[in-house]
mmCIF file of C-alpha atoms in Angstrom:
data_model
loop_
_atom_site.group_PDB
_atom_site.id
_atom_site.type_symbol
_atom_site.label_atom_id
_atom_site.label_comp_id
_atom_site.label_asym_id
_atom_site.label_seq_id
_atom_site.Cartn_x
_atom_site.Cartn_y
_atom_site.Cartn_z
ATOM 1 C CA MET A 1 14.056 -29.712 66.742
ATOM 2 C CA GLY A 2 13.383 -26.521 64.740
ATOM 3 C CA LEU A 3 17.070 -25.811 64.166
ATOM 4 C CA THR A 4 17.755 -29.344 62.962
ATOM 5 C CA SER A 5 14.955 -29.245 60.393
ATOM 6 C CA GLN A 6 16.314 -25.934 59.086
ATOM 7 C CA LEU A 7 19.872 -27.254 58.821
ATOM 8 C CA ILE A 8 19.042 -30.391 56.863
ATOM 9 C CA PRO A 9 18.220 -28.604 53.549
ATOM 10 C CA VAL A 10 21.316 -26.412 53.909
ATOM 11 C CA LEU A 11 23.575 -29.411 54.518
ATOM 12 C CA VAL A 12 22.059 -31.326 51.599
ATOM 13 C CA CYS A 13 22.614 -28.312 49.340
ATOM 14 C CA LEU A 14 26.228 -27.948 50.479
ATOM 15 C CA LEU A 15 26.842 -31.643 49.940
ATOM 16 C CA ALA A 16 25.356 -31.503 46.440
ATOM 17 C CA CYS A 17 27.381 -28.402 45.547
ATOM 18 C CA THR A 18 30.693 -29.831 46.737
ATOM 19 C CA SER A 19 30.155 -33.175 45.030
ATOM 20 C CA HIS A 20 29.361 -31.282 41.827
ATOM 21 C CA PHE A 21 32.839 -29.711 41.819
ATOM 22 C CA VAL A 22 34.667 -32.766 43.176
ATOM 23 C CA HIS A 23 33.508 -34.848 40.208
ATOM 24 C CA GLY A 24 34.928 -32.401 37.691
ATOM 25 C CA HIS A 25 31.741 -30.744 36.488
ATOM 26 C CA LYS A 26 33.306 -27.303 36.836
ATOM 27 C CA CYS A 27 35.116 -28.053 33.570
ATOM 28 C CA ASP A 28 31.765 -28.682 31.912
ATOM 29 C CA ILE A 29 30.206 -25.466 33.238
ATOM 30 C CA THR A 30 33.111 -23.301 32.117
ATOM 31 C CA LEU A 31 33.284 -24.975 28.725
ATOM 32 C CA GLU A 32 29.525 -24.682 28.271
ATOM 33 C CA GLU A 33 29.701 -20.972 29.011
ATOM 34 C CA ILE A 34 32.667 -20.488 26.660
ATOM 35 C CA ILE A 35 30.912 -22.381 23.853
ATOM 36 C CA LYS A 36 27.677 -20.444 24.389
ATOM 37 C CA THR A 37 29.560 -17.128 24.210
ATOM 38 C CA LEU A 38 31.456 -18.268 21.112
ATOM 39 C CA ASN A 39 28.181 -19.290 19.442
ATOM 40 C CA ILE A 40 26.729 -15.830 20.128
ATOM 41 C CA LEU A 41 29.833 -14.054 18.885
ATOM 42 C CA THR A 42 30.308 -16.071 15.702
ATOM 43 C CA ALA A 43 26.651 -15.621 14.740
ATOM 44 C CA ARG A 44 26.947 -11.825 14.867
ATOM 45 C CA LYS A 45 27.458 -9.718 11.793
ATOM 46 C CA ASN A 46 29.729 -7.008 13.157
ATOM 47 C CA SER A 47 32.535 -5.003 11.587
ATOM 48 C CA CYS A 48 34.760 -5.873 14.556
ATOM 49 C CA MET A 49 34.738 -9.505 13.449
ATOM 50 C CA GLU A 50 37.045 -8.501 10.595
ATOM 51 C CA LEU A 51 39.645 -6.904 12.877
ATOM 52 C CA PRO A 52 43.130 -8.375 12.445
ATOM 53 C CA VAL A 53 44.494 -10.529 15.256
ATOM 54 C CA ALA A 54 47.632 -12.592 15.674
ATOM 55 C CA ASP A 55 47.086 -16.185 14.601
ATOM 56 C CA VAL A 56 47.572 -17.734 18.033
ATOM 57 C CA PHE A 57 47.096 -21.221 16.607
ATOM 58 C CA ALA A 58 50.107 -20.888 14.282
ATOM 59 C CA ALA A 59 52.470 -21.773 17.109
ATOM 60 C CA PRO A 60 55.253 -24.363 17.356
ATOM 61 C CA LYS A 61 54.153 -27.984 17.780
ATOM 62 C CA ASN A 62 55.411 -28.095 21.371
ATOM 63 C CA THR A 63 53.009 -25.319 22.440
ATOM 64 C CA THR A 64 50.653 -26.540 25.148
ATOM 65 C CA GLU A 65 46.896 -26.107 25.056
ATOM 66 C CA LYS A 66 47.105 -23.845 28.115
ATOM 67 C CA GLU A 67 49.619 -21.631 26.358
ATOM 68 C CA THR A 68 47.384 -21.410 23.286
ATOM 69 C CA PHE A 69 44.420 -20.375 25.459
ATOM 70 C CA CYS A 70 46.641 -17.783 27.127
ATOM 71 C CA ARG A 71 47.611 -16.349 23.740
ATOM 72 C CA ALA A 72 43.968 -16.270 22.673
ATOM 73 C CA GLY A 73 43.160 -14.361 25.865
ATOM 74 C CA ILE A 74 45.880 -11.811 25.108
ATOM 75 C CA GLU A 75 44.422 -11.189 21.657
ATOM 76 C CA LEU A 76 40.875 -10.911 23.003
ATOM 77 C CA ARG A 77 42.079 -8.430 25.639
ATOM 78 C CA ARG A 78 43.844 -6.382 22.990
ATOM 79 C CA ILE A 79 40.625 -6.164 20.958
ATOM 80 C CA TYR A 80 38.146 -5.329 23.713
ATOM 81 C CA ARG A 81 40.452 -2.801 25.350
ATOM 82 C CA SER A 82 41.076 -0.867 22.144
ATOM 83 C CA HIS A 83 37.654 -1.168 20.455
ATOM 84 C CA THR A 84 34.200 -0.527 21.832
ATOM 85 C CA CYS A 85 32.426 -3.358 20.052
ATOM 86 C CA LEU A 86 31.605 -6.695 21.656
ATOM 87 C CA ASN A 87 33.317 -5.686 24.925
ATOM 88 C CA ARG A 88 30.941 -7.553 27.225
ATOM 89 C CA PHE A 89 31.217 -10.834 25.322
ATOM 90 C CA LEU A 90 34.962 -10.666 24.669
ATOM 91 C CA SER A 91 35.827 -9.730 28.255
ATOM 92 C CA GLY A 92 33.640 -12.557 29.578
ATOM 93 C CA LEU A 93 35.261 -14.977 27.171
ATOM 94 C CA ASP A 94 38.706 -13.772 28.255
ATOM 95 C CA ARG A 95 37.765 -14.259 31.911
ATOM 96 C CA ASN A 96 36.552 -17.826 31.278
ATOM 97 C CA LEU A 97 39.592 -18.693 29.166
ATOM 98 C CA SER A 98 41.920 -17.494 31.914
ATOM 99 C CA GLY A 99 40.765 -20.424 34.049
ATOM 100 C CA LEU A 100 41.929 -22.844 31.353
ATOM 101 C CA ALA A 101 45.078 -20.947 30.366
ATOM 102 C CA SER A 102 48.606 -20.765 31.685
ATOM 103 C CA LYS A 103 49.401 -17.590 33.569
ATOM 104 C CA ILE A 104 52.331 -16.451 31.438
ATOM 105 C CA CYS A 105 52.665 -16.505 27.667
ATOM 106 C CA SER A 106 53.639 -14.197 24.865
ATOM 107 C CA VAL A 107 52.418 -13.338 21.412
ATOM 108 C CA ASN A 108 55.263 -12.158 19.236
ATOM 109 C CA GLU A 109 53.353 -10.146 16.638
ATOM 110 C CA ALA A 110 56.441 -9.593 14.483
ATOM 111 C CA LYS A 111 56.790 -13.326 13.809
ATOM 112 C CA THR A 112 53.125 -14.299 13.952
ATOM 113 C CA SER A 113 50.866 -14.426 10.932
ATOM 114 C CA THR A 114 47.572 -12.602 11.170
ATOM 115 C CA SER A 115 44.000 -13.718 10.999
ATOM 116 C CA THR A 116 40.626 -12.113 11.728
ATOM 117 C CA LEU A 117 38.753 -12.054 15.015
ATOM 118 C CA LYS A 118 36.028 -14.180 13.414
ATOM 119 C CA ASP A 119 38.573 -16.851 12.394
ATOM 120 C CA LEU A 120 40.071 -16.846 15.895
ATOM 121 C CA LEU A 121 36.637 -17.284 17.482
ATOM 122 C CA GLU A 122 35.591 -20.017 15.018
ATOM 123 C CA ARG A 123 38.768 -22.040 15.639
ATOM 124 C CA LEU A 124 38.452 -21.532 19.381
ATOM 125 C CA LYS A 125 34.845 -22.760 19.221
ATOM 126 C CA THR A 126 35.920 -25.923 17.381
ATOM 127 C CA ILE A 127 38.629 -26.626 19.972
ATOM 128 C CA MET A 128 36.260 -26.013 22.886
ATOM 129 C CA LYS A 129 33.603 -28.309 21.419
ATOM 130 C CA GLU A 130 36.206 -31.070 21.027
ATOM 131 C CA LYS A 131 37.387 -30.486 24.581
ATOM 132 C CA TYR A 132 33.792 -30.567 25.856
ATOM 133 C CA SER A 133 33.109 -33.866 24.090
ATOM 134 C CA LYS A 134 36.008 -35.410 26.057
ATOM 135 C CA CYS A 135 34.871 -34.129 29.475
#
């Protein structure tokens, strides 16, 4: 009797957790976290926000959303690995984006126009908010 009463809350919790992911709420959690991080980053007044980055959104029309997120991740990685500012936020954002991105992509800096980190983050925030509204 004692073992059964201890197992019931555990089983209910497991059932609730699995149904949470089965119904697609993982998308919401990841997007919420990405949007929250982007809100924090874009509100900051930091000299790193003016760093030049490749304009990952200036890609051919046939570029998929996953490929765009992959390119954004590459640029974020390039920034937080070579500069000491905003590392925690940018690396977390990169980690969350990797779940939404394709595994392989390239950013050809010679052919790509440049933008600032702030512009990249603002555009990414707009895209993520649109994506979240459709979830």
